[in-house]
Coordinates of C-alpha atoms in Angstrom, one line a residue:
M9 CA -2.9 -6.4 -9.1
K10 CA -2.8 -8.2 -5.9
Y11 CA -0.5 -11.2 -4.9
K12 CA 0.5 -12.3 -1.6
E13 CA -0.6 -9.4 0.4
Y14 CA 1.3 -7.2 -2.2
L15 CA -0.4 -4.5 -4.4
G16 CA 1.2 -3.8 -8.0
S17 CA 0.4 -0.8 -10.2
V18 CA -0.3 -1.0 -13.9
N19 CA 1.0 1.6 -16.3
Y20 CA 1.4 1.8 -20.0
N21 CA 4.3 3.3 -22.0
D22 CA 3.1 4.2 -25.4
E23 CA 6.4 5.0 -27.0
D24 CA 7.9 1.4 -26.1
E25 CA 4.4 -0.2 -26.1
I26 CA 4.8 -2.0 -22.8
L27 CA 2.9 -2.5 -19.6
Y28 CA 4.9 -1.9 -16.4
G29 CA 4.4 -1.5 -12.9
K30 CA 5.9 -1.5 -9.3
V31 CA 5.0 -3.0 -5.9
E32 CA 3.0 -0.1 -4.0
Y33 CA 3.0 0.8 -0.5
I34 CA 6.6 -0.4 0.6
R35 CA 9.8 1.3 0.3
S36 CA 11.7 -1.3 -1.6
L37 CA 11.6 -0.8 -5.5
I38 CA 10.2 -3.9 -7.0
S39 CA 9.3 -3.2 -10.6
Y40 CA 8.2 -5.4 -13.5
E41 CA 6.9 -5.3 -17.1
G42 CA 5.1 -7.3 -19.7
Q43 CA 3.8 -7.0 -23.3
D44 CA 0.3 -7.9 -22.3
V45 CA -1.9 -8.4 -19.1
E46 CA -0.8 -12.2 -18.8
S47 CA 2.8 -11.4 -19.1
L48 CA 2.5 -8.3 -16.8
R49 CA 0.9 -10.5 -14.1
A50 CA 3.5 -13.2 -14.3
S51 CA 6.3 -10.7 -14.0
F52 CA 4.5 -9.1 -11.1
H53 CA 4.3 -12.6 -9.3
E54 CA 7.9 -13.4 -10.3
A55 CA 9.1 -10.0 -8.9
V56 CA 7.3 -10.6 -5.7
D57 CA 8.5 -14.2 -5.2
D58 CA 12.1 -13.0 -6.0
Y59 CA 11.9 -10.3 -3.4
L60 CA 10.6 -12.8 -0.7
E61 CA 13.3 -15.3 -1.5
L62 CA 16.0 -12.7 -1.5
C63 CA 14.7 -11.5 1.9
Q64 CA 14.8 -15.0 3.1
L65 CA 18.4 -15.7 1.9
K66 CA 19.6 -12.5 3.7
G67 CA 17.6 -13.2 6.8
I68 CA 15.7 -10.1 6.7
E69 CA 12.0 -9.5 7.4
P70 CA 10.3 -8.6 4.0
E71 CA 8.4 -5.2 3.9
K72 CA 4.7 -5.5 4.3
P73 CA 2.3 -2.9 2.9
F74 CA -0.2 -1.6 5.4
K75 CA 1.3 -2.0 8.7
G76 CA -1.9 -0.8 10.4
S77 CA -0.6 2.7 11.2
F78 CA -0.3 5.9 9.2
N79 CA 0.2 9.6 10.0
I80 CA -2.4 12.0 9.0
R81 CA -2.1 16.0 8.9
P82 CA -5.8 17.3 9.4
G83 CA -4.7 20.6 10.3
T84 CA -4.8 22.3 13.6
E85 CA -8.7 23.1 13.9
L86 CA -9.7 19.6 12.7
H87 CA -7.2 17.9 15.1
R88 CA -8.6 20.0 17.9
R89 CA -12.2 19.0 17.2
A90 CA -11.4 15.5 16.9
A91 CA -9.5 15.3 20.1
Y92 CA -12.4 17.0 21.8
A93 CA -14.9 14.6 20.3
A94 CA -12.7 11.7 21.3
I95 CA -12.7 13.0 25.0
E96 CA -16.5 13.5 25.1
Q97 CA -17.0 10.0 23.7
G98 CA -14.5 8.5 26.3
I99 CA -12.2 7.1 23.7
N100 CA -8.7 8.1 22.3
L101 CA -8.1 9.8 19.1
N102 CA -6.9 6.6 17.4
Q103 CA -10.2 4.9 18.2
L104 CA -12.2 7.9 16.9
V105 CA -10.2 7.9 13.6
T106 CA -10.7 4.2 13.2
E107 CA -14.4 4.5 13.7
A108 CA -14.7 7.4 11.3
L109 CA -12.8 5.6 8.7
E110 CA -15.0 2.4 9.2
Q111 CA -18.1 4.5 8.7
Y112 CA -16.9 6.5 5.8
L113 CA -15.6 3.2 3.9
R114 CA -19.1 1.4 4.4

C-alpha cells in the first residue's frame, strides 16, 4: 500500500484472522491492522498521519523512505570491473550504477 510517500506491507495472521502490516523502508516501527482490506488501508493511513503529527509535535524530521542512496556489496571482482568500466567511460562509480539500474528497470 502507498500513502504520502510511505509504503506499507500487507500480511495475514490465520490464527487471529486479521490483516496486519508495517511501514517499510524506515527505522521507526509503525504498524497497523484491520479485519478487511478497507479497514487495513484506513488503519495504515491513520498510523502514517499519527506518525507525522507526532514528529511535528516533537519538532523532529520524519523519516523518509528511499533517501536516494544505498549501500551495495557486489563482491571484490564485480566492484573492480565496475570501477574500471566507470573510468573507461569517464564517469564515477555512482553514475555507472545509476545508469545500470535505469537500464535494468526499463
